[in-house]
mmCIF file of C-alpha atoms in Angstrom:
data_model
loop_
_atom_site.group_PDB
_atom_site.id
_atom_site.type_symbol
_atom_site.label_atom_id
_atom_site.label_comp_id
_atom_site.label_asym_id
_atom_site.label_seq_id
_atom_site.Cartn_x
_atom_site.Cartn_y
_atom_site.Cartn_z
ATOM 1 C CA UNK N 14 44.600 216.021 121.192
ATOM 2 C CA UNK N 15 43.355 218.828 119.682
ATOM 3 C CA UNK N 16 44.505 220.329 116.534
ATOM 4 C CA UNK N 17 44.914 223.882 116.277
ATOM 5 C CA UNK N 18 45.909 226.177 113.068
ATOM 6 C CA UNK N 19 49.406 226.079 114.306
ATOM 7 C CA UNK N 20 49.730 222.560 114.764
ATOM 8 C CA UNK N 21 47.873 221.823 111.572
ATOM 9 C CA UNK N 22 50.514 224.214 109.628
ATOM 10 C CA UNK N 23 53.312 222.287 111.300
ATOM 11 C CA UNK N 24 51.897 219.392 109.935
ATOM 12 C CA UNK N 25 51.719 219.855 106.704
ATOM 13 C CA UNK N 26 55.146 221.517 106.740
ATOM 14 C CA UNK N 27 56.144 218.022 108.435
ATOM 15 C CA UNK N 28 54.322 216.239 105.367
ATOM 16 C CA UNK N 29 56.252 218.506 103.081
ATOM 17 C CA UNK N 30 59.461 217.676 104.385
ATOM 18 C CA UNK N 31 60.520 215.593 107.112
ATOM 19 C CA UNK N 32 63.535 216.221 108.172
ATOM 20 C CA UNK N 33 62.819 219.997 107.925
ATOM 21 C CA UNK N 34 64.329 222.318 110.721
ATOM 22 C CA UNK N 35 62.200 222.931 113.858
ATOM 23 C CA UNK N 36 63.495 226.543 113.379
ATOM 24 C CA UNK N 37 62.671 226.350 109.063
ATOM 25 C CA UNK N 38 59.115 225.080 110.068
ATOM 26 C CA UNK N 39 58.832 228.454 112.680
ATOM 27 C CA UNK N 40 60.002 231.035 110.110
ATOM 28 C CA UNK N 41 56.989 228.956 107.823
ATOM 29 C CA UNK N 42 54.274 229.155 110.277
ATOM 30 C CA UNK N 43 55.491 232.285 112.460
ATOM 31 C CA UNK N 44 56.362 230.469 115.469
ATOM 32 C CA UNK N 45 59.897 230.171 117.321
ATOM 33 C CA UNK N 46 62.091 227.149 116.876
ATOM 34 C CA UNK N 47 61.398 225.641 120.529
ATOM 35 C CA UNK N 48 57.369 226.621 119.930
ATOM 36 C CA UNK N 49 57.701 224.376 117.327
ATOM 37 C CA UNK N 50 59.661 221.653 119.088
ATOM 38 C CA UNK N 51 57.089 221.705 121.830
ATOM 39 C CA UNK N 52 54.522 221.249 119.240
ATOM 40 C CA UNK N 53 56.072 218.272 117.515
ATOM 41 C CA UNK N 54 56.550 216.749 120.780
ATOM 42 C CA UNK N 55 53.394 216.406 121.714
ATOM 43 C CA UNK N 56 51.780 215.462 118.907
ATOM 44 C CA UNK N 57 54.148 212.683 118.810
ATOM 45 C CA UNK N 58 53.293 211.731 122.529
ATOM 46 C CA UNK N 59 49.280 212.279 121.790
ATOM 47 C CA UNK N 60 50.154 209.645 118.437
ATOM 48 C CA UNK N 61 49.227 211.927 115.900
ATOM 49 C CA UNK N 62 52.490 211.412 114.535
ATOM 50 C CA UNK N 63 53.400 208.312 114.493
ATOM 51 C CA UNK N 64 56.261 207.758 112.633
ATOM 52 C CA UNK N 65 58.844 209.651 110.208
ATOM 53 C CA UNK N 66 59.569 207.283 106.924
ATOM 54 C CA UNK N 67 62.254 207.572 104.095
ATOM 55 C CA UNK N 68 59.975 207.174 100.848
ATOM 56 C CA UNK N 69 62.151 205.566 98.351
ATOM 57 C CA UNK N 70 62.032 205.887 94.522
ATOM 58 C CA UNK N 71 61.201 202.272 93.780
ATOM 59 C CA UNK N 72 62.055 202.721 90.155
ATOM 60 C CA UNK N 73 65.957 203.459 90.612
ATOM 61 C CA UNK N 74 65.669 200.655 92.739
ATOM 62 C CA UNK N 75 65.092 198.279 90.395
ATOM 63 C CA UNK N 76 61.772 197.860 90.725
ATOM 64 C CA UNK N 77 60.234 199.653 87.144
ATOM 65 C CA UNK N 78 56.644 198.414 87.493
ATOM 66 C CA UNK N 79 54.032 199.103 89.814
ATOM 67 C CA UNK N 80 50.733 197.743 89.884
ATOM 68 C CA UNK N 81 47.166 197.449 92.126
ATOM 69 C CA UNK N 82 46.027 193.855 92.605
ATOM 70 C CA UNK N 83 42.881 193.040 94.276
ATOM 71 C CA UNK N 84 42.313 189.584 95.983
ATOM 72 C CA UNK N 85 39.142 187.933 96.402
ATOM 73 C CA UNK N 86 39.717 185.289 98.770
ATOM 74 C CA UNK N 87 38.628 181.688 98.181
ATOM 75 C CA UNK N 88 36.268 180.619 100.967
ATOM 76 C CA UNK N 89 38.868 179.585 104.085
ATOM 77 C CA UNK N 90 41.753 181.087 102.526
ATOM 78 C CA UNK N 91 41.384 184.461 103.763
ATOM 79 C CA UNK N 92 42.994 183.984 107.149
ATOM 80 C CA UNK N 93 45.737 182.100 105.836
ATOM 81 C CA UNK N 94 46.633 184.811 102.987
ATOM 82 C CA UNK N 95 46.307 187.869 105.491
ATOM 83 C CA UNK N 96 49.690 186.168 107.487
ATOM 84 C CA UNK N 97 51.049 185.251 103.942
ATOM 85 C CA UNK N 98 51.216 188.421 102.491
ATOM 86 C CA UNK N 99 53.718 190.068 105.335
ATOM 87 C CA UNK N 100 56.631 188.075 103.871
ATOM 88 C CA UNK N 101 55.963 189.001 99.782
ATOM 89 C CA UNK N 102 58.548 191.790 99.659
ATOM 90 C CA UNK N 103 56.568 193.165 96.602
ATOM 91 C CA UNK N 104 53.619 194.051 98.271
ATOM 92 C CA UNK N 105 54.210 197.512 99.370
ATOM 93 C CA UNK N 106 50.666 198.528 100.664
ATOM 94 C CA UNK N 107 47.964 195.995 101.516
ATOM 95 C CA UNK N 108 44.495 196.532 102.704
ATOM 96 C CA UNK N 109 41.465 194.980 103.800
ATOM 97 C CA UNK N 110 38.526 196.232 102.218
ATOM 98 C CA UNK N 111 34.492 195.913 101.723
ATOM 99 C CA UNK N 112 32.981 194.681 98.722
ATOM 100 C CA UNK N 113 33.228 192.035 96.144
ATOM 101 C CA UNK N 114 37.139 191.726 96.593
ATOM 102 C CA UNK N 115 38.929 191.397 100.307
ATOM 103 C CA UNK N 116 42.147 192.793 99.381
ATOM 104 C CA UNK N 117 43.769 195.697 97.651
ATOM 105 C CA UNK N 118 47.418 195.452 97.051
ATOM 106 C CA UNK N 119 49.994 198.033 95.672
ATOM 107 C CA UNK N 120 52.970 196.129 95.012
ATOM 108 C CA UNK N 121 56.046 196.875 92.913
ATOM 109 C CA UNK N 122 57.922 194.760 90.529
ATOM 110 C CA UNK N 123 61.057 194.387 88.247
ATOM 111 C CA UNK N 124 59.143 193.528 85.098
ATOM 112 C CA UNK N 125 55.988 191.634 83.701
ATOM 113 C CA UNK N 126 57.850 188.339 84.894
ATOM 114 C CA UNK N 127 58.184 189.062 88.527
ATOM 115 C CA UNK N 128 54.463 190.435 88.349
ATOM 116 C CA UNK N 129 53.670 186.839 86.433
ATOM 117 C CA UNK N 130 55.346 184.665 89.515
ATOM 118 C CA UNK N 131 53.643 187.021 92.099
ATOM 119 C CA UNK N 132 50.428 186.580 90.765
ATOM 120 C CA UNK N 133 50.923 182.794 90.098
ATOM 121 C CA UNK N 134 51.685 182.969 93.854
ATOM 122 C CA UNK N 135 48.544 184.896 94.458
ATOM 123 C CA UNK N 136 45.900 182.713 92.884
ATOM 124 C CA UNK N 137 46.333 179.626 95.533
ATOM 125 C CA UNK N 138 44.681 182.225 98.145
ATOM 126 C CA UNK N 139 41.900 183.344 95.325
ATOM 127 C CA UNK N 140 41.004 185.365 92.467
ATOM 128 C CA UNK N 141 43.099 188.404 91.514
ATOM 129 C CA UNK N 142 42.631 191.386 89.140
ATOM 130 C CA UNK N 143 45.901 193.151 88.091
ATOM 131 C CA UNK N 144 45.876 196.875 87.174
ATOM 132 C CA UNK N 145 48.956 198.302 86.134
ATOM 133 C CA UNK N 146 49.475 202.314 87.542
ATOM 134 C CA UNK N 147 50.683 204.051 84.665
ATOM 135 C CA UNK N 148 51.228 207.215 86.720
ATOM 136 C CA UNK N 149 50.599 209.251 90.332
ATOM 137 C CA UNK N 150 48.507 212.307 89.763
ATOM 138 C CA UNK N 151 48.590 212.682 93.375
ATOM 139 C CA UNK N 152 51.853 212.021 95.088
ATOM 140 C CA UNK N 153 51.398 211.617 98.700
ATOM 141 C CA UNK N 154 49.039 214.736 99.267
ATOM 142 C CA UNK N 155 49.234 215.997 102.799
ATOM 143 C CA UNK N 156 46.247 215.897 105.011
ATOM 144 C CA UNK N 157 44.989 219.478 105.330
ATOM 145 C CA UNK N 158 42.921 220.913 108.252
ATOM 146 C CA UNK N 159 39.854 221.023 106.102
ATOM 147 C CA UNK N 160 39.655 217.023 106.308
ATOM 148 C CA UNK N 161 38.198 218.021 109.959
ATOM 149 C CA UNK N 162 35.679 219.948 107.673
ATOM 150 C CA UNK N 163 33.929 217.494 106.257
#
């Protein structure tokens, strides 16, 4: 599909806020409520948006520490961690990556204790490096049009 002005300004109203109005989003981007809807529609049919998501404040959860763990797997353990790691409820974000570690985690945590039993967990699949986040100087930035400028 391809991505006008309009549709990228919908976007990152979308990004913004969710559950905004299709008529809210218009008044934003100087379209009319049903241009909009049209819009939205088929970007979600094309797949460029894929899903809407409820992002939760883990720390009045519960869960006060968050932390980035990287995993580098012990030779035949890779496989076997990559269909482990769906059921740790911690892990929050998990990726595959290149270089001298496989995996990047961001997990979150009650306290130093949970993060000690997670990472005891961790170290039958291979070595880990912990790195607690401290703070977000970037909280979920919305992709802008100029990311098809570079």
């Amino acid at each position: 599909m391809n991505l006008d002005k309009l549709n990228w300004a919908i976007l990152e109203e979308l990004q913004k806020n969710a559950r905004a109005s299709f008529s809210e989003i218009g008044r934003k981007v100087g379209l009319t409520s049903p241009a909009v809807a049209e819009r939205v529609k088929k970007m979600e049919d094309s797949g460029v948006i894929s899903s809407y998501k409820v992002n939760l404040s883990h720390q009045k959860t519960g869960y006060q520490l968050r932390a980035v763990i990287t995993l580098r797997a012990f030779t035949g353990r890779l496989k076997a961690f990559l269909e482990t790691v769906k059921s740790f409820k911690e892990v929050i974000n998990c990726y595959r990556i290149t270089g001298n570690e496989n995996i990047i985690m961001e997990v979150v945590l009650h306290d130093q204790v949970h993060l000690e039993k997670l990472i005891d967990r961790l170290i039958t699949y291979g070595e880990t490096r912990t790195h607690i986040i401290l703070s977000n100087v970037i909280e979920d930035a919305p992709i802008k049009q100029r990311m098809g400028e570079f």
